[in-house]
Structures are given as structure tokens and as C-alpha cells.
PDB file of C-alpha atoms in Angstrom:
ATOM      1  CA  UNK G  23      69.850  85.483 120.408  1.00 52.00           C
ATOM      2  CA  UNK G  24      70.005  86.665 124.025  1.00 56.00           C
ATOM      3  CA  UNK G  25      70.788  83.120 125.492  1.00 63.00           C
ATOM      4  CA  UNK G  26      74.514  83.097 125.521  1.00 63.00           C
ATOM      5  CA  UNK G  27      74.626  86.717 127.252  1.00 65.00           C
ATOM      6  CA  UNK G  28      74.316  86.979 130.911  1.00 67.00           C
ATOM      7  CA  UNK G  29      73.104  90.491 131.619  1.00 66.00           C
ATOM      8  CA  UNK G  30      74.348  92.024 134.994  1.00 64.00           C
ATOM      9  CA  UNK G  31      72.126  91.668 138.243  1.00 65.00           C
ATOM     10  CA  UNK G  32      70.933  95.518 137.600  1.00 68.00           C
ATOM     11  CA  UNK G  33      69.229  94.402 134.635  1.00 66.00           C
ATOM     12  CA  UNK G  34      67.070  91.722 135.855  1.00 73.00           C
ATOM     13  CA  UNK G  35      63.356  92.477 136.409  1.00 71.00           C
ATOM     14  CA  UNK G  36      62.980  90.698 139.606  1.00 75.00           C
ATOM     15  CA  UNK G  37      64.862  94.106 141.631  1.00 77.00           C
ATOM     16  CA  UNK G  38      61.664  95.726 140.679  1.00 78.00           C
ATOM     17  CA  UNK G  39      58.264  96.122 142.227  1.00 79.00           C
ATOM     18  CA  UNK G  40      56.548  98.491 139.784  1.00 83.00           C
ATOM     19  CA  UNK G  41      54.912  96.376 137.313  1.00 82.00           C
ATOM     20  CA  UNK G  42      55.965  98.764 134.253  1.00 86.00           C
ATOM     21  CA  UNK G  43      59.422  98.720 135.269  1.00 85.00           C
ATOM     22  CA  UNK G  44      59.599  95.459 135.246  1.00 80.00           C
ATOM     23  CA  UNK G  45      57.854  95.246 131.945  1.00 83.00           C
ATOM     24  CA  UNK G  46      60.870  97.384 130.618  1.00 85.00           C
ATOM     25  CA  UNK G  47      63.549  95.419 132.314  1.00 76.00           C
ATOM     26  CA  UNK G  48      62.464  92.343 130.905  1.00 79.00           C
ATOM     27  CA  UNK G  49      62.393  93.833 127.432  1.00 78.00           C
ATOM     28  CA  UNK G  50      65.950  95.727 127.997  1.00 75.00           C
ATOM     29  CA  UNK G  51      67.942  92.116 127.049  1.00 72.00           C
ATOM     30  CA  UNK G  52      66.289  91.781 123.239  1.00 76.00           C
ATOM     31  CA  UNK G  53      67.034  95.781 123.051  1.00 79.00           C
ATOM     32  CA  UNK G  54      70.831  95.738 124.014  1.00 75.00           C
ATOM     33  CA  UNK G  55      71.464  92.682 121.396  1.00 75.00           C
ATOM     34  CA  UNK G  56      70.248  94.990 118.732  1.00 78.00           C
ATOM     35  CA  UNK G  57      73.538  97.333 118.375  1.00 79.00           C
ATOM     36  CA  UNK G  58      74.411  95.118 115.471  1.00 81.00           C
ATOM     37  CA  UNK G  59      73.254  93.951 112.562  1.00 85.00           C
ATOM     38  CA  UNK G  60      71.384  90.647 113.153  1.00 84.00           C
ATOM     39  CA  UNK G  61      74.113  88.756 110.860  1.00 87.00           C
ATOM     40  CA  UNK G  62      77.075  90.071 112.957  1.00 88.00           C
ATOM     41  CA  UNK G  63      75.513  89.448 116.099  1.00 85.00           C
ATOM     42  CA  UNK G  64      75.069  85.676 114.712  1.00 87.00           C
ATOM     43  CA  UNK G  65      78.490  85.657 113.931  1.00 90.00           C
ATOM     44  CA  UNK G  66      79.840  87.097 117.009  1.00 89.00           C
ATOM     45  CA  UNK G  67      77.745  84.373 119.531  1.00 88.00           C
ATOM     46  CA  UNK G  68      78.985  81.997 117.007  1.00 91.00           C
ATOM     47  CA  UNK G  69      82.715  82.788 117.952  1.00 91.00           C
ATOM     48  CA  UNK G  70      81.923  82.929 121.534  1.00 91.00           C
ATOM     49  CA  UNK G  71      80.576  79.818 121.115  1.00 91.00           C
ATOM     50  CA  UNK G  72      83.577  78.249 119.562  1.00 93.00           C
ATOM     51  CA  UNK G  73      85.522  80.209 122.572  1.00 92.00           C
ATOM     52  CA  UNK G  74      82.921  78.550 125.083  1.00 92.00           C
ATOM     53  CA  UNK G  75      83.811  74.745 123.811  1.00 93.00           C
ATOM     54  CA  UNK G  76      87.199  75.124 124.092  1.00 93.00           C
ATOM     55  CA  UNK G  77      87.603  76.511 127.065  1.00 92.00           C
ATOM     56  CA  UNK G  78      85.327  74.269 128.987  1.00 92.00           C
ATOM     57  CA  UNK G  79      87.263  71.181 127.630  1.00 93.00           C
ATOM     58  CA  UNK G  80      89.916  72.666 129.336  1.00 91.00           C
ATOM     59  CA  UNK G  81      88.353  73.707 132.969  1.00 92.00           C
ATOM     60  CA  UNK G  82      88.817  77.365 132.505  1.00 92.00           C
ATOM     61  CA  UNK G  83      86.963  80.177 132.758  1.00 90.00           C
ATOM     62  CA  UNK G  84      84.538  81.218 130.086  1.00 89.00           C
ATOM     63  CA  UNK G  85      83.073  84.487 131.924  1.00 87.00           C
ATOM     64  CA  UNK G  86      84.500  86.591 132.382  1.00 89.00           C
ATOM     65  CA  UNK G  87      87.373  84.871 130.522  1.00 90.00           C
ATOM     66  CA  UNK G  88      91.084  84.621 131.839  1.00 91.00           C
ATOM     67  CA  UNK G  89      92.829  86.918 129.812  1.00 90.00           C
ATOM     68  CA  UNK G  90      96.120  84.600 130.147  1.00 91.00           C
ATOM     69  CA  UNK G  91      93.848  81.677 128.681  1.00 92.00           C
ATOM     70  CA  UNK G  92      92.185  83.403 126.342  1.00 93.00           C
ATOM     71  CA  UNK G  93      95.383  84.945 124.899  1.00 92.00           C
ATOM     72  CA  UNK G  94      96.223  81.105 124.967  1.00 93.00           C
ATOM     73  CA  UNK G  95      93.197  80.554 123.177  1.00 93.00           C
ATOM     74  CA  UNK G  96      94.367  82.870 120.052  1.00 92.00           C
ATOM     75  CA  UNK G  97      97.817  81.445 119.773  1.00 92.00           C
ATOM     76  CA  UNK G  98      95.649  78.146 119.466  1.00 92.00           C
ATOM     77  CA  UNK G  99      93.770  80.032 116.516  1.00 91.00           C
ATOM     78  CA  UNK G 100      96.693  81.042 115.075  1.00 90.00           C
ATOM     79  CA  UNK G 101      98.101  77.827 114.828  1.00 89.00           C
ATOM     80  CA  UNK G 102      94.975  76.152 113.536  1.00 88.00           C
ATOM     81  CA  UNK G 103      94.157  78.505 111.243  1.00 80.00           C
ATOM     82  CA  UNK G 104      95.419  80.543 108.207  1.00 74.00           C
ATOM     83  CA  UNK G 105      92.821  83.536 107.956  1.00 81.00           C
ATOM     84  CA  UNK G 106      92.941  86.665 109.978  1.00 87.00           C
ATOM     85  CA  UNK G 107      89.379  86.657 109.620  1.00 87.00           C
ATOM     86  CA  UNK G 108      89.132  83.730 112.829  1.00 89.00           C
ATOM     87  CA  UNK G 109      91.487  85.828 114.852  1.00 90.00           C
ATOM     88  CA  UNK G 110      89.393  88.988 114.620  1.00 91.00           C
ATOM     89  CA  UNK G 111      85.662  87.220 114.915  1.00 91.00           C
ATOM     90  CA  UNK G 112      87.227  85.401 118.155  1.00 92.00           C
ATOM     91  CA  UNK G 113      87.894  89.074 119.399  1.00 92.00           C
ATOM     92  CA  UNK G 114      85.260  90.708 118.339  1.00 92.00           C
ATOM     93  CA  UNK G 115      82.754  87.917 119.237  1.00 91.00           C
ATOM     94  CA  UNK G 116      84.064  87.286 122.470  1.00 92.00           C
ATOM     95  CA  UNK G 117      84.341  90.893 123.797  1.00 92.00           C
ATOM     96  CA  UNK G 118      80.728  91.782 122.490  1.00 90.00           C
ATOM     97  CA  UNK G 119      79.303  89.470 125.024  1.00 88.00           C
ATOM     98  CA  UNK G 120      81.214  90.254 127.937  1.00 90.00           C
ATOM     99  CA  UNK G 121      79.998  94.016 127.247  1.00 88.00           C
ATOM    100  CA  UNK G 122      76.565  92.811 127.227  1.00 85.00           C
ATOM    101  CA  UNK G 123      77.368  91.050 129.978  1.00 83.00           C
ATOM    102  CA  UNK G 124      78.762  94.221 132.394  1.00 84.00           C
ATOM    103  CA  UNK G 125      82.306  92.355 132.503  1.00 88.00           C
ATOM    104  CA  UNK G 126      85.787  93.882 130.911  1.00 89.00           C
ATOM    105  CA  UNK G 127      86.120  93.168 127.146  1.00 91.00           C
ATOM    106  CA  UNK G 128      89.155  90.210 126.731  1.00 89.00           C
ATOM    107  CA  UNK G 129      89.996  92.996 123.353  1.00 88.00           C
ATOM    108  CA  UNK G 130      91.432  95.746 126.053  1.00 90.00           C
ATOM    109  CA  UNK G 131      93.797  93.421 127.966  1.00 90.00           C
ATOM    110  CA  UNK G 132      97.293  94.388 127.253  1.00 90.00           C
ATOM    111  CA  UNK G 133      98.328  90.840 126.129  1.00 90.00           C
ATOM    112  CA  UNK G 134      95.319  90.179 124.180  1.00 90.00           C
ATOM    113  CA  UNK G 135      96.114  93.313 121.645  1.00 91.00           C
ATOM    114  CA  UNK G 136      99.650  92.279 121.274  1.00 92.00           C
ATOM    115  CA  UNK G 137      99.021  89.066 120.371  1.00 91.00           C
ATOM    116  CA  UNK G 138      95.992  89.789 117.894  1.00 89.00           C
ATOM    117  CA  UNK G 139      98.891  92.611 116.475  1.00 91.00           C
ATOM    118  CA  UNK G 140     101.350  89.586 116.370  1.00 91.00           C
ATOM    119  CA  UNK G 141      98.170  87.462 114.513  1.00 89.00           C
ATOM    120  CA  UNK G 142      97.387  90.175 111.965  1.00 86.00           C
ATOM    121  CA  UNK G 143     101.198  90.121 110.863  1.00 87.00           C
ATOM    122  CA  UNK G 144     101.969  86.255 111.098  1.00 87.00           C
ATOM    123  CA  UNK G 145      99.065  85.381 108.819  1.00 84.00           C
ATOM    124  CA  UNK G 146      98.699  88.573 106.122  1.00 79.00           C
ATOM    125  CA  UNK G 147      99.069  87.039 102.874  1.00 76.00           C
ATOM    126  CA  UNK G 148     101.831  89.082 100.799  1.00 73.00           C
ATOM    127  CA  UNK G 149     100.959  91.542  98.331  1.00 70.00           C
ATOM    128  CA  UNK G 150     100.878  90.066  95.192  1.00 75.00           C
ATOM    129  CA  UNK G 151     102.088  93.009  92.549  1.00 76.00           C
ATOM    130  CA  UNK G 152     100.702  92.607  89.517  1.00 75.00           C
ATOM    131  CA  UNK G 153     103.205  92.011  86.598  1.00 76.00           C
ATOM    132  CA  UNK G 154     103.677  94.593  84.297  1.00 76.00           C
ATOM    133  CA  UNK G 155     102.759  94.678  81.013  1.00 75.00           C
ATOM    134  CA  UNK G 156     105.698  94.013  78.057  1.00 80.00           C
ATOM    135  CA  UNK G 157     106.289  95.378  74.978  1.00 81.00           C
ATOM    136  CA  UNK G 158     106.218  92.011  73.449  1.00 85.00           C
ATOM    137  CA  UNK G 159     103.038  91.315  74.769  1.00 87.00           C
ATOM    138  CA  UNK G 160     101.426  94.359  74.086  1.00 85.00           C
ATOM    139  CA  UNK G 161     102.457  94.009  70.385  1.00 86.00           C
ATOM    140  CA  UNK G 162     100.860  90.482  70.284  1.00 89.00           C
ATOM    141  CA  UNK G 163      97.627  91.897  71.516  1.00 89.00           C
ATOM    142  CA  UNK G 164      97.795  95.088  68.974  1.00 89.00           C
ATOM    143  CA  UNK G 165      99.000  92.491  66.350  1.00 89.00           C
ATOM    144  CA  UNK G 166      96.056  90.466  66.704  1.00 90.00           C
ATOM    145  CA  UNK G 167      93.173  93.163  67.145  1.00 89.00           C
ATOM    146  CA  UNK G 168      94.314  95.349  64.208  1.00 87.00           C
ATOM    147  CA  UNK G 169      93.737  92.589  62.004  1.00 88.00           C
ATOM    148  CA  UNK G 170      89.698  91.814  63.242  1.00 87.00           C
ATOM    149  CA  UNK G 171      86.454  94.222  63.222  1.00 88.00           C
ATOM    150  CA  UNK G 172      86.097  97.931  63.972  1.00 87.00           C
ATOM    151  CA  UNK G 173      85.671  97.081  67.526  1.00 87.00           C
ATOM    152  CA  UNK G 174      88.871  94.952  67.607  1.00 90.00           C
ATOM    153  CA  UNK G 175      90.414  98.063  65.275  1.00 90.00           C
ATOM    154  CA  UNK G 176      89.599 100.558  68.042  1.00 89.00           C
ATOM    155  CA  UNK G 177      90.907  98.470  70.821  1.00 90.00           C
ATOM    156  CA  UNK G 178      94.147  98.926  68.951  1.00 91.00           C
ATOM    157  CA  UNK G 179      93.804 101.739  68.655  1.00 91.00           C
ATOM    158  CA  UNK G 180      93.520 102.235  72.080  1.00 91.00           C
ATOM    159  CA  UNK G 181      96.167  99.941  73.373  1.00 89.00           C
ATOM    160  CA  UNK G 182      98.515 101.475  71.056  1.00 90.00           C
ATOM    161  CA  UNK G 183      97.430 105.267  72.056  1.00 89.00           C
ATOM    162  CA  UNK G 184      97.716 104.367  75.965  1.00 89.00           C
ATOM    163  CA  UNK G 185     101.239 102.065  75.658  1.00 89.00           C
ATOM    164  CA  UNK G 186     103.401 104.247  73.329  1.00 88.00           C
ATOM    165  CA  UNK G 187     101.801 107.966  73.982  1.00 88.00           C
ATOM    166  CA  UNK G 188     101.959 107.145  78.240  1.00 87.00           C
ATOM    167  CA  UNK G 189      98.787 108.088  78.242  1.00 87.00           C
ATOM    168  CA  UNK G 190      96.084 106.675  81.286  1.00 85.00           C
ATOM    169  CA  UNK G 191      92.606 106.420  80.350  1.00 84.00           C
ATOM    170  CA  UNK G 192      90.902 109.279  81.701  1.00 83.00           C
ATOM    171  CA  UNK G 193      93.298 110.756  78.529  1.00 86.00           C
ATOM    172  CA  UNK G 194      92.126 108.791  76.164  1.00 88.00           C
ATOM    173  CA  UNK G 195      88.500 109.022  76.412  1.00 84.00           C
ATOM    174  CA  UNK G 196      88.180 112.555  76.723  1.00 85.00           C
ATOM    175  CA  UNK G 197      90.160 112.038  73.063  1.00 89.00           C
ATOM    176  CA  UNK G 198      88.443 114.214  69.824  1.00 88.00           C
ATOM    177  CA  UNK G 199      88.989 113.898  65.826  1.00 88.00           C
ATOM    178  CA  UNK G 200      90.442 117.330  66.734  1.00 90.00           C
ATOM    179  CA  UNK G 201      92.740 116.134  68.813  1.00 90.00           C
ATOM    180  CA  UNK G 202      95.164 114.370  66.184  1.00 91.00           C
ATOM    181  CA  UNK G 203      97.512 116.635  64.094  1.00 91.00           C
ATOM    182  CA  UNK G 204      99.812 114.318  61.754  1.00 92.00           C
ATOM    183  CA  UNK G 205     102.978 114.578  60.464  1.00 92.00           C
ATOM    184  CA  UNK G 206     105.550 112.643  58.434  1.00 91.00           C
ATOM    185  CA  UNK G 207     107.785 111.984  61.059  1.00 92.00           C
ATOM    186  CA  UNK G 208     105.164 111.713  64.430  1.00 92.00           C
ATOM    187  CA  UNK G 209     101.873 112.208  65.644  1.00 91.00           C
ATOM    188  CA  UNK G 210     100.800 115.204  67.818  1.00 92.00           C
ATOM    189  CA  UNK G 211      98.014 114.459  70.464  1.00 91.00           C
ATOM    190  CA  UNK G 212      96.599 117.629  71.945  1.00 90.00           C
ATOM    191  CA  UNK G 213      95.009 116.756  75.623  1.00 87.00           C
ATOM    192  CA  UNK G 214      92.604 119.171  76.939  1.00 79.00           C
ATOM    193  CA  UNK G 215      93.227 118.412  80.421  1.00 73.00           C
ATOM    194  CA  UNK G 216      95.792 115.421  82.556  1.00 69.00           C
ATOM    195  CA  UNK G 217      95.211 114.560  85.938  1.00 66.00           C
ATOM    196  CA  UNK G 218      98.719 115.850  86.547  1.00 63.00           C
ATOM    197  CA  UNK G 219      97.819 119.588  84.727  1.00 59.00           C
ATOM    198  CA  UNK G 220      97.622 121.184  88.176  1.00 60.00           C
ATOM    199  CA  UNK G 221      97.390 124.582  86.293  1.00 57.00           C
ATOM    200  CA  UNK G 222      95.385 123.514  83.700  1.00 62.00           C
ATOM    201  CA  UNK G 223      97.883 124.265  80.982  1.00 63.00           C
ATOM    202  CA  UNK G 224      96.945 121.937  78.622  1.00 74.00           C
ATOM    203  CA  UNK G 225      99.711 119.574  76.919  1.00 82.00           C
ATOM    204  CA  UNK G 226     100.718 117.763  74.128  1.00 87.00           C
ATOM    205  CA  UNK G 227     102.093 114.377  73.666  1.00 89.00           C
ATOM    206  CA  UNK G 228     103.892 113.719  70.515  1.00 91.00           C
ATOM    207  CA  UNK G 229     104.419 109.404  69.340  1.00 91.00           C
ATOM    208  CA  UNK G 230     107.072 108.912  66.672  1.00 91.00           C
ATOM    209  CA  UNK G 231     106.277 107.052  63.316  1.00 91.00           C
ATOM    210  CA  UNK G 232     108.108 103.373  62.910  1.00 89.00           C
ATOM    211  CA  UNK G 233     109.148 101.691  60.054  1.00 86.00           C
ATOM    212  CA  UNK G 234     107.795  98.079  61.815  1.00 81.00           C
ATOM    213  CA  UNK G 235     104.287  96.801  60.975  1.00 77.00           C
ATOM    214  CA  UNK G 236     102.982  98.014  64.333  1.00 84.00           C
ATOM    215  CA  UNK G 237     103.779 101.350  63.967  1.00 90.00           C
ATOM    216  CA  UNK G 238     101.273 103.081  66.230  1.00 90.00           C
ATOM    217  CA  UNK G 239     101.035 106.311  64.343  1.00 91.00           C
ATOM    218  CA  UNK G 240      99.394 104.151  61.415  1.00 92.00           C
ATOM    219  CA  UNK G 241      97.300 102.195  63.524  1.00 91.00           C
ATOM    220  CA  UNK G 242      95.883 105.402  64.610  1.00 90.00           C
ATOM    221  CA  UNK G 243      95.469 106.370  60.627  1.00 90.00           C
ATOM    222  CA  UNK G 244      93.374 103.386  59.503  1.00 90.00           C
ATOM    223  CA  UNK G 245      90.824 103.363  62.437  1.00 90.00           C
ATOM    224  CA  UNK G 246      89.877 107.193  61.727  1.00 88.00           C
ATOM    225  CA  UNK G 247      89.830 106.091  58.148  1.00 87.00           C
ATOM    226  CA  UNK G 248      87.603 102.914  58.556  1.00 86.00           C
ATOM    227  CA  UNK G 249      85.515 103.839  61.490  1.00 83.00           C
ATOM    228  CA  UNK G 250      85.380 107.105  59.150  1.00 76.00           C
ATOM    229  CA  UNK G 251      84.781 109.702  62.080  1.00 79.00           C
ATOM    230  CA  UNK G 252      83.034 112.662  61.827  1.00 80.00           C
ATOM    231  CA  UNK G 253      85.047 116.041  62.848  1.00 82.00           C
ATOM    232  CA  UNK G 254      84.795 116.862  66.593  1.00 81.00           C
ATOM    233  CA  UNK G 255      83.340 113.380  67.235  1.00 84.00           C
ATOM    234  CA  UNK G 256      85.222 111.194  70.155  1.00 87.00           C
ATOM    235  CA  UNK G 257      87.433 109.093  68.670  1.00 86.00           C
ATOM    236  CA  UNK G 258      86.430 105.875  70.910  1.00 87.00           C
ATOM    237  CA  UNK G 259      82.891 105.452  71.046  1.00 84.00           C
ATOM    238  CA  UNK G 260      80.553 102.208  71.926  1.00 83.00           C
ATOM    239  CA  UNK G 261      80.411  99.792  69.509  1.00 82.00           C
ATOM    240  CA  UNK G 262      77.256  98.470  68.312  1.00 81.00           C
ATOM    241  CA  UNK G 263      77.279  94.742  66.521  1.00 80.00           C
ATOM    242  CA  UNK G 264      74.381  94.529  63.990  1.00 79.00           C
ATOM    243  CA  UNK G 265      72.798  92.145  61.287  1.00 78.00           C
ATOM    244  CA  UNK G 266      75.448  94.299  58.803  1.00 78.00           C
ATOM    245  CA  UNK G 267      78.188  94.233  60.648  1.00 76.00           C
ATOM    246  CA  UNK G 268      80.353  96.616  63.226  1.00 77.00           C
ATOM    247  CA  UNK G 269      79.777 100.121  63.699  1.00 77.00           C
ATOM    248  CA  UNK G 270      80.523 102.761  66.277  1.00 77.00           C
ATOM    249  CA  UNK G 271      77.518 104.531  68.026  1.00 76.00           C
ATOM    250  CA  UNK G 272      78.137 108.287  68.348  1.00 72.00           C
ATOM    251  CA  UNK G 273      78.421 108.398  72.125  1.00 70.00           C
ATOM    252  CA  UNK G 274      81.849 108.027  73.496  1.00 69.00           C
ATOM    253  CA  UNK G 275      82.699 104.389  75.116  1.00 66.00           C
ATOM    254  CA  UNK G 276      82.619 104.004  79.297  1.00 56.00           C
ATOM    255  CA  UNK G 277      81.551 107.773  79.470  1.00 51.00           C
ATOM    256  CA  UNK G 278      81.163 108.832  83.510  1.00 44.00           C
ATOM    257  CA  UNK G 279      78.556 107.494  85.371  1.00 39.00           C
ATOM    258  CA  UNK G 280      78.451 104.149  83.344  1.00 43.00           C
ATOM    259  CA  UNK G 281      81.496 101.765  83.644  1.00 40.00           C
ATOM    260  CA  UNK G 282      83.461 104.068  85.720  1.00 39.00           C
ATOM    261  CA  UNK G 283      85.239 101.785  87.854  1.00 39.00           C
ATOM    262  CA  UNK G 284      86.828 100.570  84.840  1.00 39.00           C
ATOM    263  CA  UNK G 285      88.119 103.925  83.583  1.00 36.00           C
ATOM    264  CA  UNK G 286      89.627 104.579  86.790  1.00 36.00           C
ATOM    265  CA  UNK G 287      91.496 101.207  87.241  1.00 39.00           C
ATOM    266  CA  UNK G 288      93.314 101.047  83.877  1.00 43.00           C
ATOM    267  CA  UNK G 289      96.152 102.879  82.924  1.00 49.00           C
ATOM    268  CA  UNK G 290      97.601 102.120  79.520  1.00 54.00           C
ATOM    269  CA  UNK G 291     100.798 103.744  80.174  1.00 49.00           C
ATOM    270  CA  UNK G 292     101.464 101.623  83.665  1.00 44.00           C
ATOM    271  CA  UNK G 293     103.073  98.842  81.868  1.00 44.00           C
ATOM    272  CA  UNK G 294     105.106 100.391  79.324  1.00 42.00           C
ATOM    273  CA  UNK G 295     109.112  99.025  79.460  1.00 41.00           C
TER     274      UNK G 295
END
């Protein structure tokens, strides 16, 4: 591991007559390689090796390193290569061994940061937004789900719930029988608490009735009717697939603690149009 690095003439155990000391110098090199993890130390020397082979096909230095040619040696990287990832290990691996090595790291030469800046910029891939959600599209997927089991019901449920009432999930499954008070013309959904209830004054969120096939409001009416809750129980829960068929378990689904990364990444109301 220690082969690559040349460790400054202080270091070396010859300067020292007492046998101890010279016991300790000799067993300084294996101690300074161990500021890293074993892996990144592999991949640094393997950068600086990289670094080493190109710059002795060339007749330049390799250390300490130019800081003109190795600048030169990142626009090569650049052009070679489409990951920011090579940039950065080239960097990082190269600088670690000239600190091992008592010499100035290449990383803290004016021109070397400007043109690992440049680098970072010239080869980011762009941001790919996801595309939102349609109303089409989400009526397909309701369409299709209201017609299967109770688990496919309550999915519709769902979707319909977090689409047409703008509601994200951390709304919906804190959701109770209790919560629902119908109407002829609407739905009233009382929430307990929203991320945005600053003052914890509670709200309500009100989703109109629809004359179309997918009217949400009745959606909502036949899962509480065939999933036949109990009152106060959650009204999305875990489904559990047995030898009889579909049923819902009488915990509520992706409670916290379990499945949380999911809860906090989707938010029903994020695509709405």
C-alpha cells in the first residue's frame, strides 16, 4: 500500500541511532496510510497511478507534479471521459500522496481548482424532472384498481383521496373511519394535523361528488362498505392475501418506522393538473 508514497527524509529510520526510534520510524509509513478507509486508499493510489503513466509517457514530472501539466492532465480527463467521478478520484488520489509524501497537494493550486470547477460543470448530467402525473392517467390507474380485490379497492381509494382531496401521504395515513363525514353534494375529510398546520389548527378538506363513473366521493363509499371498517379503525391498513381471499389486517399500512422512506417520497397531490 505504502509503495507508491515517498515519505519525506524526516521520516526515514536511518536519521536515527536509538534502536526504538528507529523501530517507530520504520512503522510510521503503514500508520500514515491508514487515514482512510483501506478501499479509498486503493482507489486513490489507483488514480495516482493512472496520473503516474501518463505523465511519464510524456517526460514530466510525477512528484511533486507540475501543476501546469497536471492541470493539462485533467483537461485530458475531461475530454476522455464523461463522469465527474474520474475528475475528482484524479484529485483526490493524486493530492493524497503528495501529502504523504511532505510535497504541496496539486488540489490547492489556483489553476487546478478552476479547472476541476470548470470539470464539475462541463460534465453534470441535467436534472431530469420527473413528469407529472395527469388526470387521464390517474383515472386509468383508479379505473383499473376499483374494479380488482380489496387491496386493489384501497389503492383507489387512495389514489383517488391523494389526487382530488391534494392531500400528501403523511395525510392520508394518519386517515380514521372518523374522519369521513358525507354529504349529497361532497365529502368532508377532517385531518388531525398537515405538515403545513404550523399552529396546529386542524383543517378540513372538502372533494365534490361527480356524476362520471370515477367519482371519487363513491370510490371512497364502496371501500368502507366492502373492506367493512370498524369505527375509529384507519381506513388504509396492510393487506393480508389468504387461502379465502383479501382482507385488511387491523394495523394501518407503512406505519413509521417500517416503510418510511416511502411515505415520505410520495405525494398524491404533486401531480394533480
Amino acid at each position: 500500500m505504502v509503495e507508491e508514497v515517498i515519505f519525506p527524509a524526516e521520516f526515514h529510520a536511518d536519521r536515527f541511532d536509538h534502536p526504538e526510534l528507529r523501530q517507530l520510524a520504520k512503522a510510521l509509513p503503514a500508520v500514515l496510510v491508514r487515514d482512510c478507509a483501506a478501499s479509498t486508499v486503493a482507489t486513490y493510489l489507483g488514480a495516482y497511478k493512472s496520473w503516474k503513466s501518463w505523465a511519464s509517457r510524456r517526460d514530466a514530472a510525477i512528484l511533486p507534479a507540475d501543476p501546469v501539466v497536471f492541470t493539462l492532465y485533467i483537461v485530458s480527463l475531461i475530454q476522455q471521459t464523461r463522469s465527474v467521478s474520474s475528475v475528482n478520484s484524479a484529485v483526490y488520489g493524486v493530492s493524497w500522496v503528495h501529502k504523504k509524501s511532505g510535497y504541496q497537494e496539486p488540489s490547492e493550486y489556483p489553476v487546478v481548482k478552476q479547472v476541476v470547477d470548470a470539470a464539475r460543470r462541463i460534465l453534470a448530467r441535467p436534472a431530469k424532472r420527473k413528469e407529472p402525473l395527469s388526470s387521464v392517467l390517474v383515472r386509468k390507474v383508479i379505473s383499473r384498481l376499483e374494479k380488482g380485490n380489496l387491496g386493489d379497492l384501497q389503492l383507489a381509494a387512495l389514489f383517488s383521496l391523494g389526487f382530488f382531496g391534494f392531500l400528501r401521504w403523511d395525510d392520508l395515513r394518519h386517515l380514521s373511519v372518523d374522519s369521513f363525514y358525507f354529504a349529497d353534494s361532497h365529502v368532508a375529510i377532517f385531518l388531525e394535523k398537515r405538515k403545513n398546520d404550523q399552529f396546529r389548527e386542524r383543517s378540513w378538506v372538502f372533494v365534490a361528488r361527480c356524476s362520471t363513473p370515477l367519482c371519487p366521493v363513491k370510490i371512497i363509499e364502496k371501500f368502507l362498505r366492502v373492506a367493512d371498517h370498524s369505527k375509529g379503525s384507519p381506513i388504509f391498513r396492510r393487506v393480508l392475501h389468504t387461502k379465502r381471499g383479501v382482507r385488511l389486517q387491523k394495523e394501518a399500512v407503512l406505519q413509521s418506522g417500517k416503510g418510511a422512506d416511502q411515505e415520505g417520497a410520495w405525494q398524491g397531490r404533486s401531480g394533480s393538473q
